[in-house]
Amino acid sequence: MSKHAPVSLLAFVFVSASCLSSNPQTPAPATPPPAPASAVAPMVPPPPAQPPPPAPPGAPVISPEVQDGGRVAFRLHAPRAGEVTFNGDWLPTDKPKLTKDPAGIWSITLGPLPPGTYIYSYNVDGVAVPDPHNPFVKLRARSPGSFVTVPGPSPGFADAKDVPHGDVQINWQKSSVLGETRAVYVYTPPGYAKDRGKEYPVLYLLHGRNGTAADWTSAGAVNFILDNLIAERKAVPMIVVMPWGHPLAFEAPSDKNTEAMENYLLKDVMPAVEAKYRVLANRQSRALIGLSMGGAQTFYIGMLHLDLFSQLATFSAGSPPGEMERMTAPLLEKPDVLNKQLKLLWIGCGRSDSLFPRNEAFAKKLEELNIKHTFHPTEGFHNWAMWREYFHETAPLLFH
């Protein structure tokens, strides 16, 4: 793929990963909540939920309120609501109910939670809503949520430490495949702007279903994780490209969306990146990582295009039952080719994740075919606390 391939980049917004901007006219995305060292939610069921003490009459509603020991109080002022339930990305499928006080404030206290950043939302009489009292909003393709951060020992691996910081740019590109303008987030490592003669390996990083191109920076803190790893000389300085993983309408069949993502990534995103950024445009210097839906996309796109990618990793990979296996089956028929071409094939999933049986079965299939890989089962759920941990573990494995 030529570094001088034509590309249509209509505009870009420059945002410093240190949350500073030299251009006052350029709007920066909302600053995400601080991301302390992530920890996996405990496997044991939490104690029964208890309502927090009611707020004094006329007092502002504070939500969330992180208490000592990692317990968190959540509140919602909805005096006309008939029922409010709670959804948290660290909870099993059962949705605990909030309790209403005479002032019309619904509340619940949950935890204790390990240090980390979590996503939650309410369901008010059948309608999913973010916490209106919390300014830290998690944007999604459908139904936004809210962030809550439980502080931990600082500094953690995902904190913004006092180290050199890379930059995050938002590139707006008219897609020739999709016929619409889309955002592609790109992280460049510390020193990229100064050392103009240096080229870098590139990681294409995919989010999960219902996510956006901002996911890996707003929820995953990938820029801070890499800043810290690079400062510790534990990771190779790299460029990270984060496109939006829903090339088709949200309701489109998953397999069709994956095929469209293949075309969008290869025909639009990669040529644009290689024309604008100083990347090493060879398969040894390209990696592909994805979580959940993006993990299934990684298996399919990466294994189908071994001429482009040499390193693959998936976090809680998932798609409708049987789809991932069906789409990758022809790609597994030549184990010797996969073993020769792939320097890394890494699969991680939490045991409390509903997708764990499928990831475990896929890893067993690879083992039966003598395909070299790493299967990394851990305790935990289908959430960003887990995926930040996985990225922190896999980034040092890339580009050696």
Coordinates of N, CA and C in Angstrom, one line a residue, residues 1-180:
M1 N 0.8 -1.2 0.0 CA 0.0 0.0 0.0 C 0.9 1.2 0.0
S2 N 0.8 2.1 -0.9 CA 1.7 3.2 -1.1 C 1.5 4.3 0.0
K3 N 2.6 4.8 0.4 CA 2.5 5.9 1.4 C 1.9 7.2 0.8
H4 N 2.0 7.2 -0.6 CA 1.5 8.4 -1.3 C 0.1 8.2 -1.9
A5 N -0.6 7.2 -1.5 CA -1.9 6.9 -2.1 C -2.8 8.1 -1.8
P6 N -3.6 8.5 -2.8 CA -4.5 9.7 -2.6 C -5.5 9.4 -1.5
V7 N -5.8 10.5 -0.8 CA -6.8 10.4 0.3 C -7.5 11.7 0.4
S8 N -8.7 11.6 0.9 CA -9.5 12.8 1.1 C -9.7 13.0 2.6
L9 N -8.9 13.8 3.2 CA -9.1 14.2 4.6 C -9.7 15.6 4.6
L10 N -11.0 15.7 4.9 CA -11.6 17.0 4.8 C -11.1 18.0 5.9
A11 N -10.9 17.5 7.1 CA -10.4 18.3 8.2 C -10.0 17.5 9.3
F12 N -9.2 18.1 10.2 CA -8.9 17.3 11.4 C -8.9 18.3 12.6
V13 N -9.3 17.7 13.7 CA -9.3 18.4 14.9 C -8.1 17.9 15.7
F14 N -7.3 18.8 16.3 CA -6.1 18.4 17.0 C -6.3 18.5 18.5
V15 N -6.1 17.4 19.2 CA -6.4 17.4 20.6 C -5.2 16.8 21.3
S16 N -4.6 17.5 22.3 CA -3.4 16.9 23.0 C -3.9 15.9 24.0
A17 N -3.2 14.8 24.1 CA -3.5 13.8 25.0 C -3.3 14.3 26.4
S18 N -2.6 15.3 26.6 CA -2.4 15.9 28.0 C -3.5 16.9 28.3
C19 N -4.5 16.9 27.4 CA -5.7 17.7 27.5 C -5.4 19.2 27.4
L20 N -4.3 19.5 26.6 CA -4.0 20.9 26.3 C -4.1 21.1 24.8
S21 N -4.4 22.3 24.3 CA -4.5 22.6 22.9 C -3.8 23.9 22.6
S22 N -3.0 24.0 21.6 CA -2.4 25.2 21.2 C -3.3 26.1 20.3
N23 N -4.4 25.5 19.9 CA -5.3 26.2 19.0 C -6.6 26.5 19.7
P24 N -6.9 27.7 20.2 CA -8.1 28.0 21.0 C -9.4 27.9 20.2
Q25 N -9.3 27.8 18.9 CA -10.5 27.7 18.1 C -10.9 26.3 17.9
T26 N -10.0 25.4 18.3 CA -10.3 23.9 18.0 C -11.0 23.3 19.3
P27 N -12.2 22.9 19.2 CA -12.9 22.4 20.3 C -12.4 21.0 20.7
A28 N -12.1 20.8 21.9 CA -11.6 19.5 22.4 C -12.7 18.7 22.9
P29 N -12.7 17.4 22.7 CA -13.7 16.5 23.3 C -13.7 16.6 24.8
A30 N -14.8 16.3 25.4 CA -14.9 16.4 26.8 C -13.9 15.6 27.5
T31 N -13.3 16.1 28.6 CA -12.2 15.4 29.3 C -12.8 14.2 30.0
P32 N -12.3 13.0 29.8 CA -12.8 11.8 30.4 C -12.5 11.9 31.9
P33 N -13.2 11.1 32.7 CA -12.9 11.1 34.1 C -11.5 10.4 34.3
P34 N -10.8 10.7 35.4 CA -9.5 10.1 35.6 C -9.6 8.6 35.6
A35 N -8.6 8.0 35.0 CA -8.7 6.5 34.8 C -7.6 5.9 35.7
P36 N -7.9 5.5 37.0 CA -6.9 4.9 37.8 C -6.6 3.5 37.4
A37 N -5.6 2.9 38.0 CA -5.3 1.5 37.7 C -6.6 0.6 37.7
S38 N -6.9 -0.1 36.7 CA -8.1 -0.8 36.6 C -7.9 -2.1 37.4
A39 N -9.0 -2.6 37.9 CA -9.0 -3.9 38.6 C -10.3 -4.6 38.2
V40 N -10.2 -5.9 38.3 CA -11.4 -6.7 37.8 C -12.3 -6.8 38.9
A41 N -13.6 -6.7 38.6 CA -14.7 -6.7 39.6 C -14.7 -8.1 40.3
P42 N -15.0 -8.2 41.6 CA -14.9 -9.5 42.2 C -15.9 -10.5 41.7
M43 N -15.6 -11.7 41.8 CA -16.5 -12.8 41.4 C -17.6 -13.0 42.3
V44 N -17.4 -12.8 43.6 CA -18.4 -13.1 44.6 C -19.6 -12.0 44.4
P45 N -20.8 -12.4 44.7 CA -21.9 -11.5 44.5 C -21.8 -10.4 45.6
P46 N -22.1 -9.1 45.2 CA -22.0 -8.0 46.1 C -23.0 -8.2 47.2
P47 N -22.8 -7.5 48.4 CA -23.9 -7.6 49.4 C -25.1 -6.9 48.9
P48 N -26.3 -7.2 49.6 CA -27.5 -6.7 49.1 C -27.5 -5.1 49.0
A49 N -28.0 -4.6 47.9 CA -28.0 -3.2 47.7 C -28.8 -2.5 48.8
Q50 N -28.3 -1.3 49.3 CA -29.0 -0.6 50.3 C -29.2 0.9 49.8
P51 N -30.3 1.5 50.2 CA -30.5 2.9 49.8 C -29.5 3.8 50.7
P52 N -28.9 4.8 50.0 CA -28.1 5.7 50.8 C -29.0 6.6 51.7
P53 N -28.4 7.3 52.7 CA -29.2 8.2 53.5 C -29.9 9.3 52.6
P54 N -31.1 9.7 52.8 CA -31.7 10.7 52.0 C -31.1 12.0 52.1
A55 N -31.1 12.8 51.0 CA -30.5 14.1 51.0 C -31.4 15.1 51.7
P56 N -30.8 16.1 52.4 CA -31.7 17.1 53.1 C -32.6 17.7 52.1
P57 N -33.8 18.2 52.5 CA -34.7 18.8 51.6 C -34.1 20.0 50.9
G58 N -34.2 20.1 49.6 CA -33.7 21.2 48.9 C -32.2 21.1 48.5
A59 N -31.6 20.1 49.0 CA -30.1 19.9 48.7 C -30.0 19.4 47.2
P60 N -28.9 19.8 46.5 CA -28.7 19.3 45.2 C -28.5 17.8 45.2
V61 N -28.9 17.1 44.2 CA -28.7 15.6 44.1 C -27.3 15.3 43.7
I62 N -26.6 14.6 44.5 CA -25.2 14.2 44.2 C -25.2 12.8 43.7
S63 N -24.7 12.6 42.5 CA -24.7 11.2 42.0 C -23.6 11.2 40.8
P64 N -22.7 10.2 40.9 CA -22.5 9.2 41.9 C -21.7 9.8 43.1
E65 N -21.8 9.2 44.2 CA -21.1 9.5 45.4 C -20.2 8.4 45.8
V66 N -18.9 8.5 45.6 CA -18.0 7.4 46.0 C -17.7 7.5 47.5
Q67 N -17.9 6.4 48.2 CA -17.8 6.4 49.6 C -16.5 5.7 50.0
D68 N -16.2 5.7 51.3 CA -15.0 5.0 51.8 C -15.2 3.5 51.5
G69 N -14.1 2.8 51.2 CA -14.2 1.4 51.0 C -14.6 1.0 49.6
G70 N -14.9 1.9 48.7 CA -15.3 1.6 47.4 C -16.7 1.4 47.1
R71 N -17.6 1.7 48.2 CA -19.0 1.7 47.9 C -19.4 3.0 47.2
V72 N -20.5 2.9 46.4 CA -20.9 4.0 45.6 C -22.4 4.2 45.7
A73 N -22.8 5.4 46.0 CA -24.2 5.8 46.1 C -24.6 6.4 44.8
F74 N -25.7 5.9 44.2 CA -26.3 6.5 42.9 C -27.7 7.0 43.2
R75 N -28.0 8.2 42.7 CA -29.3 8.9 43.0 C -29.8 9.4 41.7
L76 N -31.2 9.5 41.7 CA -31.9 10.1 40.5 C -33.1 10.8 41.0
H77 N -33.3 12.0 40.6 CA -34.5 12.8 41.0 C -35.5 12.6 39.9
A78 N -36.5 11.7 40.2 CA -37.6 11.4 39.2 C -38.9 11.2 40.0
P79 N -39.5 12.2 40.5 CA -40.7 12.0 41.4 C -41.8 11.4 40.7
R80 N -42.0 11.4 39.4 CA -43.1 10.9 38.7 C -42.9 9.4 38.2
A81 N -41.7 8.9 38.4 CA -41.3 7.6 37.9 C -42.0 6.5 38.7
G82 N -42.4 5.4 38.1 CA -43.0 4.3 38.8 C -42.0 3.3 39.2
E83 N -40.9 3.1 38.4 CA -39.9 2.1 38.7 C -38.6 2.5 38.1
V84 N -37.5 2.4 38.8 CA -36.2 2.7 38.3 C -35.3 1.5 38.7
T85 N -34.6 1.0 37.7 CA -33.6 -0.1 37.9 C -32.3 0.4 37.4
F86 N -31.3 -0.4 37.8 CA -29.9 0.1 37.6 C -29.1 -0.9 36.7
N87 N -28.3 -0.4 35.8 CA -27.5 -1.3 35.0 C -26.0 -0.8 35.1
G88 N -25.1 -1.7 35.5 CA -23.7 -1.4 35.6 C -22.9 -2.5 34.9
D89 N -21.8 -2.1 34.2 CA -21.1 -3.0 33.4 C -20.3 -4.0 34.2
W90 N -20.3 -3.9 35.5 CA -19.7 -4.9 36.4 C -20.7 -5.9 37.0
L91 N -22.0 -5.7 36.7 CA -23.0 -6.5 37.3 C -23.5 -7.6 36.4
P92 N -24.0 -8.7 37.0 CA -24.6 -9.8 36.2 C -25.9 -9.2 35.6
T93 N -26.6 -10.1 34.9 CA -27.8 -9.7 34.2 C -28.9 -9.1 35.1
D94 N -29.0 -9.5 36.3 CA -30.1 -9.0 37.2 C -29.9 -7.5 37.4
K95 N -31.0 -6.8 37.3 CA -30.9 -5.3 37.5 C -31.5 -4.9 38.8
P96 N -30.7 -4.5 39.8 CA -31.2 -4.1 41.1 C -32.1 -2.9 40.9
K97 N -33.1 -2.8 41.8 CA -34.1 -1.7 41.8 C -33.6 -0.6 42.8
L98 N -33.9 0.6 42.4 CA -33.7 1.8 43.3 C -34.9 2.0 44.2
T99 N -34.6 2.6 45.3 CA -35.7 2.9 46.3 C -36.0 4.4 46.3
K100 N -37.3 4.7 46.3 CA -37.7 6.1 46.2 C -38.0 6.7 47.6
D101 N -37.5 8.0 47.8 CA -37.8 8.6 49.1 C -39.0 9.6 48.9
P102 N -39.5 10.2 50.0 CA -40.6 11.1 49.9 C -40.4 12.3 49.0
A103 N -39.1 12.7 48.8 CA -38.8 13.8 48.0 C -38.7 13.5 46.5
G104 N -39.0 12.2 46.1 CA -38.9 11.8 44.8 C -37.5 11.4 44.3
I105 N -36.6 11.2 45.2 CA -35.2 10.8 44.8 C -35.1 9.3 44.9
W106 N -34.7 8.7 43.8 CA -34.4 7.3 43.8 C -33.0 7.1 44.1
S107 N -32.6 6.0 44.9 CA -31.3 5.8 45.3 C -30.9 4.3 45.5
I108 N -29.6 4.0 45.4 CA -29.1 2.7 45.7 C -27.6 2.8 45.9
T109 N -27.1 2.0 46.8 CA -25.7 2.0 47.1 C -25.2 0.6 46.8
L110 N -24.1 0.5 46.0 CA -23.6 -0.7 45.5 C -22.1 -0.8 45.8
G111 N -21.5 -2.0 45.8 CA -20.1 -2.2 46.0 C -19.9 -3.1 47.2
P112 N -18.6 -3.1 47.6 CA -17.5 -2.3 47.2 C -17.0 -2.7 45.8
L113 N -16.5 -1.7 45.1 CA -15.9 -1.9 43.8 C -14.4 -1.7 43.8
P114 N -13.7 -2.5 43.1 CA -12.2 -2.3 43.0 C -11.9 -1.0 42.3
P115 N -10.8 -0.4 42.5 CA -10.4 0.8 41.8 C -10.6 0.6 40.3
G116 N -11.1 1.6 39.7 CA -11.3 1.6 38.2 C -12.4 2.5 37.8
T117 N -12.6 2.6 36.5 CA -13.7 3.4 35.9 C -14.7 2.5 35.3
Y118 N -16.0 2.7 35.6 CA -17.1 1.8 35.3 C -18.1 2.6 34.5
I119 N -19.0 1.9 33.8 CA -20.1 2.6 33.1 C -21.4 2.1 33.7
Y120 N -22.4 3.0 33.8 CA -23.7 2.6 34.4 C -24.8 3.4 33.7
S121 N -26.0 3.0 33.9 CA -27.2 3.8 33.4 C -28.4 3.4 34.2
Y122 N -29.4 4.1 34.1 CA -30.7 3.8 34.7 C -31.7 3.4 33.7
N123 N -32.7 2.6 34.1 CA -33.9 2.3 33.3 C -35.1 2.9 34.1
V124 N -35.7 3.9 33.5 CA -36.8 4.6 34.2 C -38.1 4.3 33.4
D125 N -38.9 3.5 34.0 CA -40.2 3.0 33.4 C -40.0 2.5 32.0
G126 N -38.9 1.7 31.8 CA -38.7 1.1 30.6 C -37.8 1.8 29.6
V127 N -37.3 3.0 30.0 CA -36.5 3.9 29.1 C -35.1 3.9 29.7
A128 N -34.1 3.5 29.0 CA -32.7 3.6 29.4 C -32.2 5.0 29.3
V129 N -31.6 5.6 30.4 CA -31.1 6.9 30.4 C -29.8 7.0 31.2
P130 N -28.9 7.9 30.8 CA -27.7 8.1 31.6 C -28.1 8.9 32.9
D131 N -27.1 9.0 33.8 CA -27.4 9.8 35.0 C -27.4 11.3 34.7
P132 N -28.5 11.9 34.9 CA -28.6 13.4 34.5 C -27.8 14.3 35.5
H133 N -27.4 13.7 36.6 CA -26.7 14.5 37.7 C -25.2 14.3 37.5
N134 N -24.7 13.5 36.5 CA -23.3 13.2 36.3 C -22.9 13.8 35.0
P135 N -21.9 14.7 35.0 CA -21.5 15.3 33.7 C -20.6 14.4 32.8
F136 N -20.1 13.3 33.4 CA -19.2 12.4 32.7 C -20.0 11.4 31.9
V137 N -20.3 11.6 30.6 CA -21.2 10.8 29.8 C -20.4 9.9 28.9
K138 N -20.8 8.6 28.8 CA -20.2 7.7 27.9 C -21.0 7.6 26.7
L139 N -20.5 8.2 25.6 CA -21.2 8.2 24.3 C -21.2 6.8 23.7
R140 N -22.4 6.4 23.1 CA -22.5 5.1 22.5 C -23.3 5.3 21.2
A141 N -23.3 4.3 20.4 CA -24.1 4.3 19.2 C -25.6 4.4 19.5
R142 N -26.0 3.7 20.6 CA -27.3 3.8 21.1 C -27.3 3.9 22.6
S143 N -28.1 4.7 23.2 CA -28.3 4.8 24.6 C -27.0 5.1 25.4
P144 N -26.7 6.4 25.6 CA -25.5 6.8 26.3 C -25.6 6.3 27.7
G145 N -24.4 6.2 28.4 CA -24.3 5.8 29.8 C -23.5 6.9 30.5
S146 N -23.1 6.6 31.7 CA -22.4 7.5 32.6 C -21.2 6.8 33.2
F147 N -20.1 7.5 33.4 CA -18.9 7.0 34.0 C -18.9 7.2 35.6
V148 N -18.4 6.3 36.3 CA -18.0 6.5 37.7 C -16.6 5.9 37.9
T149 N -15.8 6.7 38.6 CA -14.4 6.3 38.9 C -14.3 6.1 40.4
V150 N -13.8 4.9 40.7 CA -13.4 4.6 42.1 C -11.9 4.7 42.2
P151 N -11.5 5.7 43.0 CA -10.0 6.0 43.1 C -9.3 4.8 43.7
G152 N -8.0 4.6 43.2 CA -7.2 3.6 43.8 C -5.8 4.2 44.1
P153 N -4.9 3.3 44.5 CA -3.5 3.8 44.7 C -3.0 4.5 43.5
S154 N -2.5 5.7 43.7 CA -2.1 6.5 42.5 C -0.6 6.7 42.6
P155 N 0.1 6.7 41.5 CA -0.5 6.6 40.1 C -0.6 5.2 39.6
G156 N -1.7 5.0 38.9 CA -2.0 3.7 38.3 C -1.5 3.6 36.9
F157 N -1.6 2.5 36.2 CA -1.1 2.3 34.9 C -1.9 3.1 33.9
A158 N -3.1 3.5 34.2 CA -3.9 4.3 33.2 C -4.1 5.7 33.7
D159 N -3.4 6.2 34.7 CA -3.5 7.5 35.1 C -2.6 8.4 34.2
A160 N -3.0 9.7 34.1 CA -2.2 10.7 33.4 C -1.0 11.1 34.3
K161 N 0.1 10.4 34.2 CA 1.3 10.6 35.0 C 2.1 11.8 34.5
D162 N 3.1 12.2 35.3 CA 4.0 13.3 34.8 C 5.1 12.7 34.0
V163 N 4.7 12.3 32.7 CA 5.6 11.7 31.7 C 5.3 12.4 30.4
P164 N 6.2 12.3 29.4 CA 5.9 12.9 28.1 C 4.6 12.3 27.6
H165 N 3.8 13.1 27.0 CA 2.5 12.6 26.5 C 2.4 12.7 25.0
G166 N 1.7 11.7 24.4 CA 1.5 11.7 23.0 C 0.3 12.6 22.7
D167 N -0.1 12.6 21.4 CA -1.3 13.4 21.0 C -2.3 12.6 20.4
V168 N -3.6 13.0 20.5 CA -4.7 12.4 19.8 C -5.3 13.3 18.8
Q169 N -5.4 12.9 17.6 CA -6.0 13.7 16.5 C -7.3 13.1 16.1
I170 N -8.3 13.9 15.8 CA -9.5 13.4 15.2 C -9.6 13.8 13.7
N171 N -9.5 12.8 12.9 CA -9.4 13.1 11.4 C -10.8 12.8 10.8
W172 N -11.3 13.8 10.1 CA -12.6 13.7 9.4 C -12.4 13.3 8.0
Q173 N -12.9 12.1 7.6 CA -12.6 11.6 6.3 C -13.9 11.2 5.6
K174 N -14.0 11.6 4.3 CA -15.1 11.2 3.4 C -14.8 9.7 2.9
S175 N -15.6 8.8 3.3 CA -15.4 7.4 3.0 C -15.8 7.1 1.6
S176 N -14.9 6.6 0.8 CA -15.3 6.2 -0.6 C -16.1 4.9 -0.6
V177 N -16.0 4.1 0.4 CA -16.8 2.9 0.6 C -18.2 3.1 1.1
L178 N -18.3 4.0 2.1 CA -19.6 4.2 2.7 C -20.3 5.4 2.2
G179 N -19.6 6.4 1.6 CA -20.3 7.5 1.1 C -20.7 8.6 2.1
E180 N -20.0 8.5 3.3 CA -20.3 9.5 4.3 C -19.0 9.9 5.0

